[in-house]
Amino acid sequence: MTDLRTGKVRSECKPEPESWRNFTRLRQLAELGTAGQKDASYVMERLTDEDWDLRAEAARTLGLIGYAEAIPQLVAAISPQDWRLTLEAMTSLTRLKAPEADSILKNIAGTYWLPAVAETANNLAAKLPLSTTAMAVSIRVPVDYCDADPSRCPILRDHPSLKGAHQAPVILESHGGKLIGTNHGEWGGELGFIDERTLQTQETIIDDNVLAIVERGGRIVVVTGLNHGGLNRGDIWALTRAADGKWSARRQWRLPGTPYEIVAAPDGTMGLFGQFGSVLYKTDDTLQWLACGPSEKCRN
């Protein structure tokens, strides 16, 4: 953790997060099966958990344990904001032989903004075999999509929407103080706020590496992420400040991976560049894939 006033890093021993224990239990249930309705209800509750990774793991577990009662909730879980949850939900719908699976896969294959998800939907529609082992990776993530053919994911910094764009900052003056983000890679980072009148630092707003803080149209968005070892993740958050001065953050989008460069145009449009290629975060709060190779239709 970083003291935002002094810049010094302090070390703290923390207990194992509850989310880790929940993740382990989901994997165990997926491998061993459920012992009754209580276990199935536990998995269903995780499908709407605040932790987006637990949501995706719960969606995967529901398919592996064959819990057909979850079909309506899995259909509802599909969204553009979380590509991983969408992948796991549509895979589980295929496992459960949901009556609506074919139409859902066809729609995702033709309209989803992230080509890797669209391609996976095509593969599922083709009835390709699925792994039945809980510890195995059930789906191919977007970074693998790019690794398989790097020409699919070129970097486009000269998109017309990014004219006049500059490197996005990690410090932003706002509401009579400063939002300050830190990034220590595998050691973690955080987002905090210093009130310039009281010099008081609010407790951590986001407990993750901060890659960018951008104000656009009166709204503040933060990009976080980590690319280390087997991890390659990124998220977009929306910040709000309550009447009592407390800040809070709500995750808006799961990115295809960790951006290594983020730029912001004068109107707030953001370009995010990484191993996954180029993604445009538009001012209407949607993501657009900017680049794809000859084997894919570019989605505008």
Short mmCIF file of C-alpha atoms in Angstrom, two decimals:
data_model
loop_
_atom_site.label_atom_id
_atom_site.label_comp_id
_atom_site.label_asym_id
_atom_site.label_seq_id
_atom_site.Cartn_x
_atom_site.Cartn_y
_atom_site.Cartn_z
CA MET A 1 0.00 0.00 0.00
CA THR A 2 1.25 3.52 -0.81
CA ASP A 3 0.91 6.56 1.45
CA LEU A 4 -0.30 9.14 -1.07
CA ARG A 5 1.17 12.04 0.94
CA THR A 6 4.70 10.69 1.41
CA GLY A 7 4.94 8.26 -1.48
CA LYS A 8 6.30 5.59 0.85
CA VAL A 9 5.24 1.98 0.39
CA ARG A 10 4.11 0.18 3.51
CA SER A 11 3.79 -3.58 3.85
CA GLU A 12 0.86 -5.22 5.57
CA CYS A 13 0.00 -8.87 6.13
CA LYS A 14 -3.55 -9.52 5.02
CA PRO A 15 -5.74 -12.57 5.63
CA GLU A 16 -6.72 -14.68 2.63
CA PRO A 17 -9.52 -12.80 0.84
CA GLU A 18 -12.97 -14.35 1.02
CA SER A 19 -13.11 -14.26 -2.78
CA TRP A 20 -10.19 -16.73 -2.91
CA ARG A 21 -12.04 -19.14 -0.64
CA ASN A 22 -15.17 -18.79 -2.75
CA PHE A 23 -13.18 -19.42 -5.92
CA THR A 24 -11.64 -22.58 -4.44
CA ARG A 25 -15.05 -23.87 -3.36
CA LEU A 26 -16.49 -23.29 -6.83
CA ARG A 27 -13.64 -25.26 -8.39
CA GLN A 28 -14.18 -28.10 -5.91
CA LEU A 29 -17.90 -28.23 -6.64
CA ALA A 30 -17.21 -28.21 -10.37
CA GLU A 31 -14.80 -31.14 -10.00
CA LEU A 32 -16.65 -33.22 -7.41
CA GLY A 33 -20.27 -32.23 -8.04
CA THR A 34 -22.86 -30.83 -5.66
CA ALA A 35 -24.27 -32.65 -2.65
CA GLY A 36 -27.70 -31.04 -2.84
CA GLN A 37 -29.70 -27.87 -3.32
CA LYS A 38 -27.63 -25.97 -0.75
CA ASP A 39 -24.50 -26.31 -2.89
CA ALA A 40 -26.39 -25.40 -6.06
CA SER A 41 -27.87 -22.32 -4.36
CA TYR A 42 -24.37 -21.28 -3.27
CA VAL A 43 -23.17 -21.37 -6.89
CA MET A 44 -26.22 -19.43 -8.05
CA GLU A 45 -25.53 -16.69 -5.50
CA ARG A 46 -22.00 -16.27 -6.82
CA LEU A 47 -23.42 -15.63 -10.30
CA THR A 48 -24.38 -12.12 -9.13
CA ASP A 49 -21.39 -11.55 -6.83
CA GLU A 50 -19.65 -8.16 -6.75
CA ASP A 51 -16.46 -9.96 -7.81
CA TRP A 52 -16.61 -10.30 -11.59
CA ASP A 53 -14.18 -13.24 -11.63
CA LEU A 54 -16.41 -15.18 -9.24
CA ARG A 55 -19.40 -14.49 -11.49
CA ALA A 56 -17.59 -16.03 -14.45
CA GLU A 57 -16.41 -19.02 -12.41
CA ALA A 58 -19.96 -19.58 -11.12
CA ALA A 59 -21.31 -19.52 -14.69
CA ARG A 60 -18.75 -22.13 -15.68
CA THR A 61 -19.49 -24.28 -12.61
CA LEU A 62 -23.24 -24.31 -13.33
CA GLY A 63 -22.57 -25.95 -16.67
CA LEU A 64 -20.09 -28.48 -15.29
CA ILE A 65 -22.47 -29.63 -12.54
CA GLY A 66 -25.34 -29.84 -15.03
CA TYR A 67 -27.66 -27.47 -13.17
CA ALA A 68 -30.31 -26.86 -15.85
CA GLU A 69 -32.42 -24.77 -13.46
CA ALA A 70 -29.87 -21.99 -13.97
CA ILE A 71 -30.57 -21.56 -17.70
CA PRO A 72 -32.65 -18.33 -17.33
CA GLN A 73 -29.98 -16.75 -15.11
CA LEU A 74 -27.20 -17.75 -17.51
CA VAL A 75 -29.10 -16.18 -20.41
CA ALA A 76 -29.48 -12.97 -18.37
CA ALA A 77 -25.75 -12.97 -17.53
CA ILE A 78 -24.70 -12.44 -21.16
CA SER A 79 -23.63 -8.84 -21.78
CA PRO A 80 -21.14 -6.72 -23.74
CA GLN A 81 -19.58 -5.36 -20.53
CA ASP A 82 -18.06 -8.64 -19.33
CA TRP A 83 -16.74 -10.79 -22.17
CA ARG A 84 -15.47 -13.51 -19.84
CA LEU A 85 -18.84 -13.97 -18.13
CA THR A 86 -20.44 -14.05 -21.57
CA LEU A 87 -18.02 -16.75 -22.72
CA GLU A 88 -18.63 -18.91 -19.67
CA ALA A 89 -22.40 -18.39 -19.75
CA MET A 90 -22.77 -19.34 -23.40
CA THR A 91 -20.47 -22.35 -22.89
CA SER A 92 -22.61 -23.55 -19.99
CA LEU A 93 -25.79 -23.01 -21.98
CA THR A 94 -24.28 -25.28 -24.62
CA ARG A 95 -23.40 -27.92 -22.01
CA LEU A 96 -26.91 -27.77 -20.57
CA LYS A 97 -28.45 -28.08 -24.05
CA ALA A 98 -30.55 -24.98 -23.43
CA PRO A 99 -33.32 -24.62 -26.05
CA GLU A 100 -32.29 -21.01 -26.72
CA ALA A 101 -28.54 -21.77 -27.01
CA ASP A 102 -28.43 -21.92 -30.82
CA SER A 103 -30.10 -18.53 -31.32
CA ILE A 104 -27.93 -16.94 -28.61
CA LEU A 105 -24.74 -18.29 -30.17
CA LYS A 106 -25.82 -17.08 -33.61
CA ASN A 107 -26.48 -13.58 -32.27
CA ILE A 108 -23.16 -13.39 -30.40
CA ALA A 109 -21.25 -14.73 -33.41
CA GLY A 110 -22.69 -11.99 -35.59
CA THR A 111 -22.76 -8.96 -33.30
CA TYR A 112 -20.34 -9.22 -30.35
CA TRP A 113 -17.78 -6.41 -30.26
CA LEU A 114 -14.83 -8.66 -29.34
CA PRO A 115 -13.82 -11.01 -32.21
CA ALA A 116 -12.48 -13.72 -29.88
CA VAL A 117 -15.93 -14.04 -28.29
CA ALA A 118 -17.67 -14.13 -31.66
CA GLU A 119 -15.28 -16.83 -32.86
CA THR A 120 -15.86 -18.91 -29.72
CA ALA A 121 -19.61 -18.66 -30.30
CA ASN A 122 -19.07 -19.98 -33.81
CA ASN A 123 -17.05 -22.90 -32.44
CA LEU A 124 -19.73 -23.73 -29.89
CA ALA A 125 -22.41 -23.58 -32.58
CA ALA A 126 -20.34 -26.08 -34.58
CA LYS A 127 -20.61 -28.50 -31.63
CA LEU A 128 -16.86 -28.71 -31.05
CA PRO A 129 -15.99 -30.89 -28.01
CA LEU A 130 -15.75 -29.20 -24.61
CA SER A 131 -13.47 -30.10 -21.72
CA THR A 132 -15.27 -31.75 -18.81
CA THR A 133 -12.38 -31.22 -16.36
CA ALA A 134 -12.97 -28.41 -13.89
CA MET A 135 -9.27 -27.56 -13.55
CA ALA A 136 -8.80 -27.24 -17.32
CA VAL A 137 -9.20 -23.96 -19.17
CA SER A 138 -12.59 -24.25 -20.83
CA ILE A 139 -12.33 -21.35 -23.24
CA ARG A 140 -9.73 -19.43 -25.19
CA VAL A 141 -9.25 -15.90 -23.92
CA PRO A 142 -8.69 -12.91 -26.24
CA VAL A 143 -4.93 -12.75 -25.62
CA ASP A 144 -4.66 -16.33 -26.95
CA TYR A 145 -6.69 -15.22 -29.95
CA CYS A 146 -3.99 -12.66 -30.71
CA ASP A 147 -1.08 -15.02 -29.94
CA ALA A 148 -2.43 -17.54 -32.44
CA ASP A 149 -2.20 -14.95 -35.22
CA PRO A 150 -0.60 -11.60 -34.25
CA SER A 151 -1.77 -10.03 -37.52
CA ARG A 152 -5.31 -10.17 -36.13
CA CYS A 153 -4.45 -7.61 -33.48
CA PRO A 154 -2.35 -4.73 -34.86
CA ILE A 155 -2.00 -1.48 -32.93
CA LEU A 156 -3.84 1.49 -34.46
CA ARG A 157 -2.89 4.78 -32.80
CA ASP A 158 -3.96 6.95 -35.73
CA HIS A 159 -7.70 6.28 -35.59
CA PRO A 160 -9.68 9.45 -36.53
CA SER A 161 -11.51 9.43 -33.18
CA LEU A 162 -8.16 9.84 -31.40
CA LYS A 163 -7.06 13.00 -33.20
CA GLY A 164 -5.28 15.27 -30.73
CA ALA A 165 -5.11 12.52 -28.10
CA HIS A 166 -2.49 12.62 -25.35
CA GLN A 167 -1.22 10.13 -22.81
CA ALA A 168 -3.89 9.64 -20.14
CA PRO A 169 -2.78 10.81 -16.66
CA VAL A 170 -2.77 8.92 -13.35
CA ILE A 171 -3.29 12.12 -11.30
CA LEU A 172 -6.41 14.23 -11.74
CA GLU A 173 -7.42 17.44 -9.97
CA SER A 174 -11.09 17.20 -9.07
CA HIS A 175 -13.60 18.21 -6.37
CA GLY A 176 -11.14 20.36 -4.45
CA GLY A 177 -8.39 17.79 -4.32
CA LYS A 178 -6.43 15.21 -6.28
CA LEU A 179 -7.22 11.69 -7.34
CA ILE A 180 -3.91 9.85 -7.36
CA GLY A 181 -3.28 6.41 -8.79
CA THR A 182 -0.28 4.16 -8.14
CA ASN A 183 1.02 1.11 -9.99
CA HIS A 184 3.61 -1.26 -8.51
CA GLY A 185 3.02 -4.15 -10.88
CA GLU A 186 2.85 -7.49 -9.10
CA TRP A 187 3.03 -5.65 -5.74
CA GLY A 188 -0.26 -3.93 -6.43
CA GLY A 189 -1.43 -0.34 -6.51
CA GLU A 190 -4.38 1.79 -5.48
CA LEU A 191 -6.49 4.84 -6.16
CA GLY A 192 -6.85 7.45 -3.42
CA PHE A 193 -7.99 11.05 -2.99
CA ILE A 194 -6.26 13.92 -1.16
CA ASP A 195 -8.47 16.80 -0.03
CA GLU A 196 -6.36 19.95 -0.55
CA ARG A 197 -8.16 21.84 2.23
CA THR A 198 -7.75 19.25 4.97
CA LEU A 199 -4.85 17.28 3.46
CA GLN A 200 -6.80 14.19 4.48
CA THR A 201 -6.42 11.04 2.40
CA GLN A 202 -9.51 8.96 1.88
CA GLU A 203 -9.13 5.23 2.33
CA THR A 204 -8.43 3.27 -0.84
CA ILE A 205 -11.10 3.81 -3.50
CA ILE A 206 -9.82 1.05 -5.82
CA ASP A 207 -7.38 -1.61 -4.65
CA ASP A 208 -5.60 -2.28 -7.95
CA ASN A 209 -2.89 -0.92 -10.24
CA VAL A 210 -4.12 2.35 -11.75
CA LEU A 211 -3.21 2.90 -15.40
CA ALA A 212 -5.26 6.03 -16.22
CA ILE A 213 -7.70 8.55 -14.73
CA VAL A 214 -9.76 10.55 -17.23
CA GLU A 215 -12.57 13.07 -16.85
CA ARG A 216 -15.01 13.03 -19.75
CA GLY A 217 -18.30 14.87 -19.92
CA GLY A 218 -18.43 15.47 -16.19
CA ARG A 219 -17.76 11.77 -15.46
CA ILE A 220 -14.52 10.28 -14.18
CA VAL A 221 -13.33 6.91 -15.39
CA VAL A 222 -10.36 4.89 -14.17
CA VAL A 223 -8.51 2.09 -15.97
CA THR A 224 -6.78 -0.60 -13.91
CA GLY A 225 -4.89 -3.75 -14.79
CA LEU A 226 -2.05 -6.19 -14.27
CA ASN A 227 0.03 -8.24 -16.71
CA HIS A 228 2.20 -10.59 -14.66
CA GLY A 229 2.84 -14.31 -14.78
CA GLY A 230 -0.39 -15.96 -15.87
CA LEU A 231 -2.43 -12.79 -15.34
CA ASN A 232 -3.35 -10.37 -18.09
CA ARG A 233 -6.40 -8.36 -17.08
CA GLY A 234 -7.82 -4.87 -17.34
CA ASP A 235 -10.96 -3.09 -16.15
CA ILE A 236 -12.72 0.24 -16.61
CA TRP A 237 -14.36 1.83 -13.54
CA ALA A 238 -16.74 4.76 -13.06
CA LEU A 239 -16.15 7.01 -10.04
CA THR A 240 -18.83 8.83 -8.05
CA ARG A 241 -18.62 11.08 -5.00
CA ALA A 242 -21.38 11.11 -2.38
CA ALA A 243 -22.70 14.17 -0.58
CA ASP A 244 -20.50 13.36 2.42
CA GLY A 245 -17.39 13.55 0.24
CA LYS A 246 -16.74 9.82 0.03
CA TRP A 247 -15.68 8.38 -3.30
CA SER A 248 -16.82 5.03 -4.64
CA ALA A 249 -16.04 3.05 -7.77
CA ARG A 250 -18.15 0.76 -9.89
CA ARG A 251 -16.64 -1.59 -12.47
CA GLN A 252 -18.08 -0.87 -15.93
CA TRP A 253 -16.17 -3.01 -18.45
CA ARG A 254 -13.78 -5.95 -18.52
CA LEU A 255 -11.03 -5.24 -21.07
CA PRO A 256 -9.48 -7.97 -23.26
CA GLY A 257 -6.22 -7.59 -21.30
CA THR A 258 -3.88 -5.05 -19.71
CA PRO A 259 -3.33 -1.91 -21.80
CA TYR A 260 0.31 -0.87 -21.98
CA GLU A 261 -0.65 2.53 -23.42
CA ILE A 262 -3.78 4.64 -22.91
CA VAL A 263 -4.51 7.95 -24.64
CA ALA A 264 -7.41 10.37 -24.29
CA ALA A 265 -8.76 12.68 -27.02
CA PRO A 266 -10.08 16.18 -26.20
CA ASP A 267 -13.69 14.91 -26.13
CA GLY A 268 -12.83 12.10 -23.71
CA THR A 269 -12.64 9.29 -26.25
CA MET A 270 -9.95 6.86 -25.11
CA GLY A 271 -7.66 4.55 -27.03
CA LEU A 272 -6.40 1.47 -25.19
CA PHE A 273 -3.50 -0.48 -26.70
CA GLY A 274 -2.13 -3.82 -25.54
CA GLN A 275 -1.31 -7.38 -26.61
CA PHE A 276 -4.99 -7.61 -27.51
CA GLY A 277 -4.59 -4.92 -30.18
CA SER A 278 -6.50 -1.64 -30.15
CA VAL A 279 -9.78 -0.83 -28.41
CA LEU A 280 -11.70 2.45 -28.51
CA TYR A 281 -13.64 3.50 -25.38
CA LYS A 282 -16.25 5.84 -26.80
CA THR A 283 -18.01 8.69 -25.03
CA ASP A 284 -21.32 6.79 -25.13
CA ASP A 285 -19.73 4.24 -22.76
CA THR A 286 -19.25 1.49 -25.35
CA LEU A 287 -16.13 -0.35 -26.49
CA GLN A 288 -15.17 -0.77 -30.13
CA TRP A 289 -12.60 -3.21 -31.48
CA LEU A 290 -10.37 -1.21 -33.82
CA ALA A 291 -8.34 -3.84 -35.58
CA CYS A 292 -8.77 -7.36 -36.86
CA GLY A 293 -7.05 -9.52 -39.40
CA PRO A 294 -8.12 -10.90 -42.78
CA SER A 295 -9.94 -13.85 -41.21
CA GLU A 296 -12.36 -11.59 -39.32
CA LYS A 297 -14.77 -8.81 -40.23
CA CYS A 298 -13.86 -5.59 -38.51
CA ARG A 299 -16.67 -4.51 -36.22
CA ASN A 300 -17.49 -0.78 -36.21
#
